[in-house]
Each structure stands twice: as C-alpha cells, then as structure tokens.
Amino acid sequence: MATFTHHHHGALLKTPLSGRARIPGSKSRPGPFRVRMSLQETGPSLAVVGVTGAVGQEFLSVLQDRDFPFCSIKMLASKRSAGQNLNFLGQNYVVEELTRDSFEDVDIALFSAGGSISKEFGPLAVERGTIVVDNSSAFRMQEGVPLVVPEVNPEAMEGIKVGRGKGALIANPNCSTIICLMAATPLHRHSKVVRMVVSTYQAASGAGAAAMRELEQQTHEVLEGKPPTCKIFQRQYAFNLFSHNSAVLPNGYNEEEMKLVKETRKIWNDTDVKVTATCIRVPVMRAHAESINLQFENPLHEDTARDILKKAPGLVIIDDRTSNNFPTPLEVSNKDDVAVGRIRRDVSQEGNYGLDIFVCGDQIRKGAALNAVQIAEMLL
C-alpha cells in the first residue's frame, strides 16, 4: 500500500475548485499546532506573482507546508486582482498590483502569471537583483536559462544563490515534462533511454482555475440535461476527452507535445534522445496521468526497474497486479509524490530493452508549485 504525504492548506483565497481528494488512511503532516518557523529575519524576501491564480495559491500552500523561511512576502497580481485580501500563516495581506517597481529588495520571485507577464517583468526583476523562478514557457528553451527538476538535474543551476547580489532566471519545466521525467530519469541513468513514447491524459488544472470551474459547471449542466457552457475549451469537456488545446504546429504536433520533446532533451542534456508524445485533455480536476514507453541502450529487467523506482526520491510505487491496483489521478491529487505503476517489459521489443510504465502526478503541485519551491530551497 503506497503512503503519501497529505497536505493541510491554510486559509487562502476561498475557492471551490481545488478538486482535493481525501484518501482514507493517508498520512498527514502535523496540523496547525506545530510551531511555524517560516517567518525568519534571516530568511530571504519573497514575491509571488500571479498569487490569485491556481498555481499562485498553490505556491502559498507549498511554502506553508514546507516551512519555507522568509523575512517578508509580497502578494502580486494584475490590476484587476489588486486590493483583494488574503490570509497566509495567520497574517492578512493585501494583493498588490504588479508594476516595474515591485521587485525592490526582493530576493526570490515565484512567477505564475503567464508567458507575456514573465517576458515583461522577469528581466526587470533580474535587473533588480531578484532570482526569478518562472512557471511559464517564456524562458524554458532560452540558451543560458537553467530548466530544472531538482531530483533530475540540480547541477543546471549551480552557482545561483541568494545573497550574492546577482539576479537570475530559472525556468520551471512544463507540468507533463516534470511528471514524466521524475519516473523516466532514474531508469535513464541506469540503462540510457534512446527512445521515449509518451501519451498524456491531462487535467483541467493545466488550463488554469477558470478551466477547473468550467469542468465543474459543465458536469452539473450535462447531468441536468442543459447545454454545457463552453468558454474555455470551446467544446464539451465533461464526460469527454480531446486533443490538447494548445496550437497545432505545421509538423502536426501541438505545442504541448513539442514541449515534452524539447524540454526532455534540454533537461537530460541529450540532443540525440528520440521523444514523441500525444497529449490529451481528460475531464479530471488536477492531476495528470501519462503512459510512457521506454527503449534502452542497455538491457533493464522489470524487477531491477521496480527496485530503482522504489529508491528514487519523489516517487511512490503503486503496482499491485493481483488486485489490479495502479496509480490514479484522484489518489495523487494534492500530494507531493509522483505515483508509478504498470511496470512491465515491453513485449514488442527483443530481450529487456523496452519497458512500459504508467505515472500520475498532481499538476498544480509537483507539476508546478512544488517544483518551483524546491528550486527556491536550493537557492538558500
């Protein structure tokens, strides 16, 4: 039986759309009676950009859960959201409008406000000496910008630290890339992946809080026999699935699929690895699932693979063939760990040169906010 860390969220913005699963018997972190060590005079000053969005809210939850030390925190968002009140660690904060002057004396800024905002304000923050951890796609493939999953390639951000008076940009990979590489990398280190085929089953949360609300709304509407409201995806999402809503490129792949291809090569520092992907939206609230087929340079027995994955940080194995119990999006919702199962030899390949695995990970947590905060922890 897999055991996850379960998270209690403080009173942030009230939202009905978190889609949090309550798993009976899952272990909880200590509750609110624990002494909070987060607010520390010696800690860095923080800013959260896009704080009222789904990932922005999760940034705060993860900072709280991990007792991230800080001396001050700025809550930044668009002009439309400015003036809202939020409660964080028992203190009230007023959301401020993001401006060119928002980054005076800010050590670390966590950005999740979309690519155009990151492109405009990220470099301005760096000029002020802020280290920006950006969750958008704006800088991921830019030369010289580290693209980091802390369990996979921490060496990419070597030399970037708070207190050196120097700003920097660090990119958070795409959610589907993070979840995929958490499981594929330990096996790649052992036997070298030469080809990877990924099919994704991606949750509403990847398209933001409005998409999560619309999935909930559509579900009610369809069950009541009403026509569904289709503003975000321009189609029925409830009780349906469809090709990922990102733009389709001239080669027939969509942008999401090509992110997986390009980001994997950059993170693994391997331009030769062959990667192909098909990305699908499914009516799930906040956790992605991925079917991954791996072809290796060196043979890897499925039992060895299982042992490797059991020891890998940030993973939990759910692989019970007898009771047909494997990872599900609901089980990993609001959890830090990526779940791995369906570990089996690929019978279409000779010998032990191929493996199939199935992974599920919380798109808002490890796919976005948790990964960014882990990067921030490495800056201290």
Tab-separated table of C-alpha atoms in Angstrom, residues 14-351:
chain	number	residue	atom	x	y	z
A	14	LYS	CA	-11.673	30.614	-0.774
A	15	THR	CA	-12.144	28.536	-3.921
A	16	PRO	CA	-14.492	25.609	-4.627
A	17	LEU	CA	-12.374	24.131	-7.378
A	18	SER	CA	-9.350	22.582	-5.774
A	19	GLY	CA	-10.608	19.082	-6.516
A	20	ARG	CA	-8.769	17.790	-3.489
A	21	ALA	CA	-9.039	14.071	-2.899
A	22	ARG	CA	-9.300	12.807	0.636
A	23	ILE	CA	-7.689	9.375	0.721
A	24	PRO	CA	-8.734	7.284	3.739
A	25	GLY	CA	-5.784	6.340	5.894
A	26	SER	CA	-3.279	8.599	4.145
A	27	LYS	CA	-0.646	10.079	6.410
A	28	SER	CA	-1.000	13.711	7.363
A	29	ARG	CA	1.658	16.231	8.176
A	30	PRO	CA	1.363	17.649	11.690
A	31	GLY	CA	-1.579	20.041	11.856
A	32	PRO	CA	-1.747	23.734	12.759
A	33	PHE	CA	-0.481	23.152	16.325
A	34	ARG	CA	3.069	22.845	15.014
A	35	VAL	CA	5.157	25.967	15.669
A	36	ARG	CA	5.650	27.769	12.364
A	37	MET	CA	9.272	28.678	11.673
A	38	SER	CA	8.606	30.259	8.260
A	39	LEU	CA	8.820	33.944	9.208
A	40	GLN	CA	12.515	34.482	9.935
A	41	GLU	CA	14.534	37.703	9.955
A	42	THR	CA	17.441	35.887	8.304
A	43	GLY	CA	15.271	34.400	5.542
A	44	PRO	CA	15.038	35.792	2.009
A	45	SER	CA	12.383	38.299	0.923
A	46	LEU	CA	9.821	36.700	-1.411
A	47	ALA	CA	7.333	37.804	-4.036
A	48	VAL	CA	4.598	35.649	-5.540
A	49	VAL	CA	3.500	36.870	-8.979
A	50	GLY	CA	0.044	35.694	-10.055
A	51	VAL	CA	-0.857	34.927	-6.448
A	52	THR	CA	-4.631	34.756	-7.060
A	53	GLY	CA	-4.373	32.040	-9.751
A	54	ALA	CA	-4.495	28.265	-9.205
A	55	VAL	CA	-0.687	27.869	-9.156
A	56	GLY	CA	-0.194	31.123	-7.217
A	57	GLN	CA	-2.460	29.816	-4.470
A	58	GLU	CA	-0.578	26.519	-4.506
A	59	PHE	CA	2.749	28.404	-4.145
A	60	LEU	CA	1.449	29.682	-0.800
A	61	SER	CA	0.259	26.235	0.274
A	62	VAL	CA	3.621	24.651	-0.555
A	63	LEU	CA	5.588	27.453	1.172
A	64	GLN	CA	3.445	26.828	4.241
A	65	ASP	CA	3.676	23.020	4.110
A	66	ARG	CA	7.459	23.081	3.747
A	67	ASP	CA	8.062	25.832	6.343
A	68	PHE	CA	10.000	27.819	3.752
A	69	PRO	CA	11.935	30.525	5.646
A	70	PHE	CA	11.311	34.134	4.625
A	71	CYS	CA	11.556	37.593	6.193
A	72	SER	CA	8.828	39.180	4.031
A	73	ILE	CA	6.457	38.240	1.228
A	74	LYS	CA	4.768	40.368	-1.447
A	75	MET	CA	1.490	39.181	-2.966
A	76	LEU	CA	1.435	40.402	-6.577
A	77	ALA	CA	-1.210	40.084	-9.289
A	78	SER	CA	-2.913	42.022	-12.072
A	79	LYS	CA	-4.622	45.380	-11.559
A	80	ARG	CA	-7.956	43.503	-11.616
A	81	SER	CA	-6.991	41.371	-8.596
A	82	ALA	CA	-5.179	44.122	-6.651
A	83	GLY	CA	-6.798	45.052	-3.360
A	84	GLN	CA	-8.034	41.541	-2.553
A	85	ASN	CA	-7.260	40.334	0.958
A	86	LEU	CA	-5.625	37.009	1.646
A	87	ASN	CA	-4.665	35.252	4.804
A	88	PHE	CA	-1.317	33.471	4.887
A	89	LEU	CA	0.164	31.881	8.007
A	90	GLY	CA	-2.321	33.778	10.178
A	91	GLN	CA	-1.480	37.186	8.733
A	92	ASN	CA	-3.591	39.302	6.405
A	93	TYR	CA	-2.027	40.525	3.165
A	94	VAL	CA	-3.389	42.873	0.527
A	95	VAL	CA	-2.717	41.820	-3.066
A	96	GLU	CA	-0.638	44.496	-4.813
A	97	GLU	CA	-0.671	45.354	-8.499
A	98	LEU	CA	2.399	44.069	-10.337
A	99	THR	CA	4.483	47.031	-11.555
A	100	ARG	CA	8.039	47.752	-12.706
A	101	ASP	CA	8.907	48.719	-9.119
A	102	SER	CA	7.524	45.584	-7.448
A	103	PHE	CA	10.938	43.898	-7.079
A	104	GLU	CA	12.863	46.398	-4.946
A	105	ASP	CA	14.645	44.344	-2.262
A	106	VAL	CA	13.042	41.055	-3.361
A	107	ASP	CA	15.445	38.085	-3.218
A	108	ILE	CA	13.263	35.384	-4.830
A	109	ALA	CA	10.191	35.847	-7.041
A	110	LEU	CA	7.941	32.917	-7.912
A	111	PHE	CA	6.157	33.697	-11.185
A	112	SER	CA	2.986	32.041	-12.472
A	113	ALA	CA	1.084	34.679	-14.384
A	114	GLY	CA	1.528	33.554	-17.994
A	115	GLY	CA	4.281	33.924	-20.582
A	116	SER	CA	3.649	37.532	-21.597
A	117	ILE	CA	3.827	38.772	-17.976
A	118	SER	CA	7.006	36.736	-17.401
A	119	LYS	CA	8.637	38.138	-20.545
A	120	GLU	CA	7.801	41.700	-19.489
A	121	PHE	CA	8.564	41.574	-15.761
A	122	GLY	CA	11.031	38.662	-15.375
A	123	PRO	CA	14.041	40.507	-16.865
A	124	LEU	CA	13.093	43.677	-14.889
A	125	ALA	CA	13.180	41.665	-11.669
A	126	VAL	CA	16.546	40.121	-12.578
A	127	GLU	CA	17.955	43.621	-13.206
A	128	ARG	CA	16.980	44.498	-9.624
A	129	GLY	CA	18.955	41.516	-8.322
A	130	THR	CA	15.983	39.147	-7.889
A	131	ILE	CA	16.238	35.434	-8.661
A	132	VAL	CA	13.135	34.578	-10.691
A	133	VAL	CA	11.699	31.056	-10.722
A	134	ASP	CA	9.302	31.179	-13.661
A	135	ASN	CA	6.491	28.688	-14.219
A	136	SER	CA	5.629	29.826	-17.769
A	137	SER	CA	7.124	28.630	-21.055
A	138	ALA	CA	8.693	32.091	-21.698
A	139	PHE	CA	12.321	31.205	-20.941
A	140	ARG	CA	12.446	27.385	-20.877
A	141	MET	CA	14.282	26.916	-24.148
A	142	GLN	CA	16.351	30.113	-23.888
A	143	GLU	CA	20.105	29.486	-24.009
A	144	GLY	CA	21.721	30.017	-20.611
A	145	VAL	CA	18.463	29.739	-18.618
A	146	PRO	CA	18.511	26.609	-16.419
A	147	LEU	CA	15.457	24.341	-16.870
A	148	VAL	CA	15.328	22.431	-13.602
A	149	VAL	CA	13.686	19.486	-11.875
A	150	PRO	CA	15.599	19.314	-8.557
A	151	GLU	CA	15.542	15.485	-8.396
A	152	VAL	CA	16.738	15.265	-12.015
A	153	ASN	CA	19.275	17.999	-12.875
A	154	PRO	CA	20.102	20.210	-9.856
A	155	GLU	CA	23.566	20.826	-11.330
A	156	ALA	CA	21.982	23.029	-14.037
A	157	MET	CA	21.523	25.875	-11.503
A	158	GLU	CA	24.942	25.550	-9.870
A	159	GLY	CA	26.336	28.875	-8.660
A	160	ILE	CA	22.947	30.612	-8.422
A	161	LYS	CA	22.359	31.535	-4.774
A	162	VAL	CA	20.530	34.151	-2.715
A	163	GLY	CA	22.841	36.708	-1.061
A	164	ARG	CA	25.283	37.122	-3.940
A	165	GLY	CA	23.552	40.304	-5.101
A	166	LYS	CA	23.026	38.880	-8.561
A	167	GLY	CA	19.673	38.270	-10.247
A	168	ALA	CA	18.987	35.194	-12.374
A	169	LEU	CA	16.239	33.424	-14.285
A	170	ILE	CA	15.419	29.766	-13.643
A	171	ALA	CA	12.658	28.061	-15.614
A	172	ASN	CA	10.211	25.528	-14.216
A	173	PRO	CA	9.584	22.837	-16.874
A	174	ASN	CA	6.145	22.071	-18.245
A	175	CYS	CA	3.966	20.007	-15.891
A	176	SER	CA	3.793	16.958	-18.174
A	177	THR	CA	7.592	17.020	-18.608
A	178	ILE	CA	8.223	17.151	-14.843
A	179	ILE	CA	5.843	14.274	-14.092
A	180	CYS	CA	7.287	12.171	-16.925
A	181	LEU	CA	10.960	12.750	-16.079
A	182	MET	CA	10.513	12.101	-12.358
A	183	ALA	CA	9.905	8.456	-13.309
A	184	ALA	CA	11.936	8.128	-16.524
A	185	THR	CA	15.185	9.712	-15.266
A	186	PRO	CA	16.205	7.093	-12.660
A	187	LEU	CA	15.828	4.425	-15.376
A	188	HIS	CA	17.653	6.618	-17.913
A	189	ARG	CA	20.605	6.960	-15.508
A	190	HIS	CA	20.829	3.181	-15.224
A	191	SER	CA	20.329	1.995	-18.817
A	192	LYS	CA	20.206	5.153	-21.024
A	193	VAL	CA	16.914	5.846	-22.759
A	194	VAL	CA	17.332	6.050	-26.539
A	195	ARG	CA	13.633	6.480	-27.372
A	196	MET	CA	10.609	7.507	-25.320
A	197	VAL	CA	6.946	7.453	-26.402
A	198	VAL	CA	4.561	9.360	-24.104
A	199	SER	CA	0.768	9.587	-24.114
A	200	THR	CA	-0.652	12.078	-21.619
A	201	TYR	CA	-4.083	12.327	-20.003
A	202	GLN	CA	-4.087	15.919	-18.753
A	203	ALA	CA	-6.308	17.520	-16.117
A	204	ALA	CA	-8.304	20.754	-16.245
A	205	SER	CA	-5.914	22.460	-13.812
A	206	GLY	CA	-3.277	22.685	-16.551
A	207	ALA	CA	-5.503	25.267	-18.236
A	208	GLY	CA	-5.971	27.256	-15.009
A	209	ALA	CA	-8.595	27.940	-12.380
A	210	ALA	CA	-11.233	29.023	-14.916
A	211	ALA	CA	-10.993	25.658	-16.716
A	212	MET	CA	-11.444	23.824	-13.399
A	213	ARG	CA	-14.536	25.909	-12.659
A	214	GLU	CA	-15.899	25.248	-16.133
A	215	LEU	CA	-15.432	21.470	-15.795
A	216	GLU	CA	-17.411	21.577	-12.558
A	217	GLN	CA	-20.091	23.787	-14.127
A	218	GLN	CA	-20.356	21.634	-17.278
A	219	THR	CA	-20.706	18.464	-15.204
A	220	HIS	CA	-23.709	19.941	-13.362
A	221	GLU	CA	-25.196	21.216	-16.639
A	222	VAL	CA	-24.852	17.921	-18.531
A	223	LEU	CA	-26.307	15.904	-15.628
A	224	GLU	CA	-29.253	18.329	-15.514
A	225	GLY	CA	-29.815	17.958	-19.265
A	226	LYS	CA	-28.753	21.541	-20.032
A	227	PRO	CA	-26.361	22.581	-22.835
A	228	PRO	CA	-22.840	22.916	-21.373
A	229	THR	CA	-21.101	26.304	-21.049
A	230	CYS	CA	-18.054	26.099	-23.355
A	231	LYS	CA	-15.985	29.268	-22.888
A	232	ILE	CA	-12.518	27.903	-22.070
A	233	PHE	CA	-12.147	24.974	-24.484
A	234	GLN	CA	-14.969	25.884	-26.908
A	235	ARG	CA	-16.341	22.347	-26.558
A	236	GLN	CA	-17.872	19.955	-24.066
A	237	TYR	CA	-15.224	18.800	-21.593
A	238	ALA	CA	-17.397	16.947	-19.060
A	239	PHE	CA	-17.784	13.239	-19.978
A	240	ASN	CA	-15.473	13.772	-22.963
A	241	LEU	CA	-11.803	13.993	-23.896
A	242	PHE	CA	-9.992	15.690	-26.755
A	243	SER	CA	-6.587	16.535	-28.200
A	244	HIS	CA	-4.715	19.068	-26.041
A	245	ASN	CA	-5.958	22.620	-26.605
A	246	SER	CA	-2.534	24.113	-27.442
A	247	ALA	CA	-1.855	25.285	-31.015
A	248	VAL	CA	-1.163	22.618	-33.646
A	249	LEU	CA	2.146	23.198	-35.442
A	250	PRO	CA	2.972	22.596	-39.153
A	251	ASN	CA	4.504	19.189	-38.270
A	252	GLY	CA	1.126	18.017	-36.877
A	253	TYR	CA	2.286	18.020	-33.238
A	254	ASN	CA	0.732	20.504	-30.825
A	255	GLU	CA	2.798	22.856	-28.666
A	256	GLU	CA	2.326	20.726	-25.536
A	257	GLU	CA	3.748	17.663	-27.300
A	258	MET	CA	6.759	19.571	-28.600
A	259	LYS	CA	7.431	20.974	-25.112
A	260	LEU	CA	7.858	17.389	-23.888
A	261	VAL	CA	10.235	16.628	-26.770
A	262	LYS	CA	12.415	19.735	-26.455
A	263	GLU	CA	12.402	20.065	-22.663
A	264	THR	CA	13.411	16.406	-22.156
A	265	ARG	CA	16.448	16.905	-24.392
A	266	LYS	CA	17.475	20.073	-22.554
A	267	ILE	CA	16.971	18.664	-19.037
A	268	TRP	CA	18.789	15.403	-19.867
A	269	ASN	CA	21.418	17.370	-21.812
A	270	ASP	CA	20.986	14.840	-24.630
A	271	THR	CA	20.113	16.121	-28.096
A	272	ASP	CA	20.083	12.575	-29.505
A	273	VAL	CA	17.311	11.071	-27.369
A	274	LYS	CA	14.241	10.362	-29.504
A	275	VAL	CA	10.984	11.539	-27.907
A	276	THR	CA	7.445	11.537	-29.289
A	277	ALA	CA	4.255	12.481	-27.486
A	278	THR	CA	0.458	12.610	-27.829
A	279	CYS	CA	-1.222	14.952	-25.331
A	280	ILE	CA	-4.914	14.628	-24.471
A	281	ARG	CA	-7.220	16.625	-22.168
A	282	VAL	CA	-9.383	14.464	-19.921
A	283	PRO	CA	-12.181	15.541	-17.532
A	284	VAL	CA	-10.087	15.215	-14.373
A	285	MET	CA	-9.667	18.117	-11.950
A	286	ARG	CA	-5.980	18.495	-11.035
A	287	ALA	CA	-3.672	15.518	-11.680
A	288	HIS	CA	-2.114	14.346	-14.942
A	289	ALA	CA	-1.621	10.714	-15.969
A	290	GLU	CA	0.954	9.533	-18.525
A	291	SER	CA	1.647	6.265	-20.294
A	292	ILE	CA	5.383	6.029	-21.011
A	293	ASN	CA	7.138	3.525	-23.275
A	294	LEU	CA	10.934	3.433	-22.935
A	295	GLN	CA	13.569	1.881	-25.166
A	296	PHE	CA	17.041	1.451	-23.642
A	297	GLU	CA	20.595	1.268	-24.921
A	298	ASN	CA	21.434	-1.290	-22.210
A	299	PRO	CA	19.066	-4.059	-21.039
A	300	LEU	CA	16.942	-3.404	-17.944
A	301	HIS	CA	14.884	-6.139	-16.291
A	302	GLU	CA	11.470	-5.024	-14.987
A	303	ASP	CA	12.362	-6.177	-11.439
A	304	THR	CA	15.523	-4.065	-11.485
A	305	ALA	CA	13.475	-1.138	-12.797
A	306	ARG	CA	10.983	-1.558	-9.942
A	307	ASP	CA	13.834	-1.521	-7.383
A	308	ILE	CA	15.328	1.612	-8.971
A	309	LEU	CA	11.981	3.417	-8.907
A	310	LYS	CA	11.323	2.374	-5.280
A	311	LYS	CA	14.551	4.087	-4.198
A	312	ALA	CA	14.078	7.232	-6.316
A	313	PRO	CA	13.184	10.458	-4.444
A	314	GLY	CA	9.736	11.919	-5.000
A	315	LEU	CA	8.201	8.686	-6.306
A	316	VAL	CA	5.779	6.199	-4.783
A	317	ILE	CA	5.103	2.772	-6.327
A	318	ILE	CA	1.500	1.608	-6.792
A	319	ASP	CA	1.899	-1.597	-8.764
A	320	ASP	CA	-0.375	-4.353	-7.471
A	321	ARG	CA	-1.175	-6.761	-10.314
A	322	THR	CA	-3.141	-9.171	-8.086
A	323	SER	CA	-5.784	-6.595	-7.148
A	324	ASN	CA	-5.397	-4.589	-10.401
A	325	ASN	CA	-4.447	-1.501	-8.373
A	326	PHE	CA	-2.310	1.121	-10.107
A	327	PRO	CA	-1.889	4.935	-9.973
A	328	THR	CA	-4.972	7.122	-10.407
A	329	PRO	CA	-5.220	10.916	-10.702
A	330	LEU	CA	-7.539	11.078	-7.690
A	331	GLU	CA	-5.033	9.256	-5.493
A	332	VAL	CA	-2.214	11.724	-6.237
A	333	SER	CA	-4.354	14.885	-6.087
A	334	ASN	CA	-2.906	17.311	-3.540
A	335	LYS	CA	0.105	15.032	-2.977
A	336	ASP	CA	3.802	15.761	-3.493
A	337	ASP	CA	4.892	12.368	-4.827
A	338	VAL	CA	4.513	11.129	-8.391
A	339	ALA	CA	2.978	7.635	-8.438
A	340	VAL	CA	4.361	4.932	-10.755
A	341	GLY	CA	2.834	1.603	-11.716
A	342	ARG	CA	2.091	-0.829	-14.603
A	343	ILE	CA	5.852	-1.549	-14.631
A	344	ARG	CA	6.317	-4.237	-17.267
A	345	ARG	CA	8.591	-5.431	-20.038
A	346	ASP	CA	7.625	-4.180	-23.497
A	347	VAL	CA	6.808	-7.452	-25.310
A	348	SER	CA	7.163	-5.762	-28.719
A	349	GLN	CA	10.933	-5.446	-28.186
A	350	GLU	CA	13.522	-8.217	-28.008
A	351	GLY	CA	15.030	-9.026	-24.603
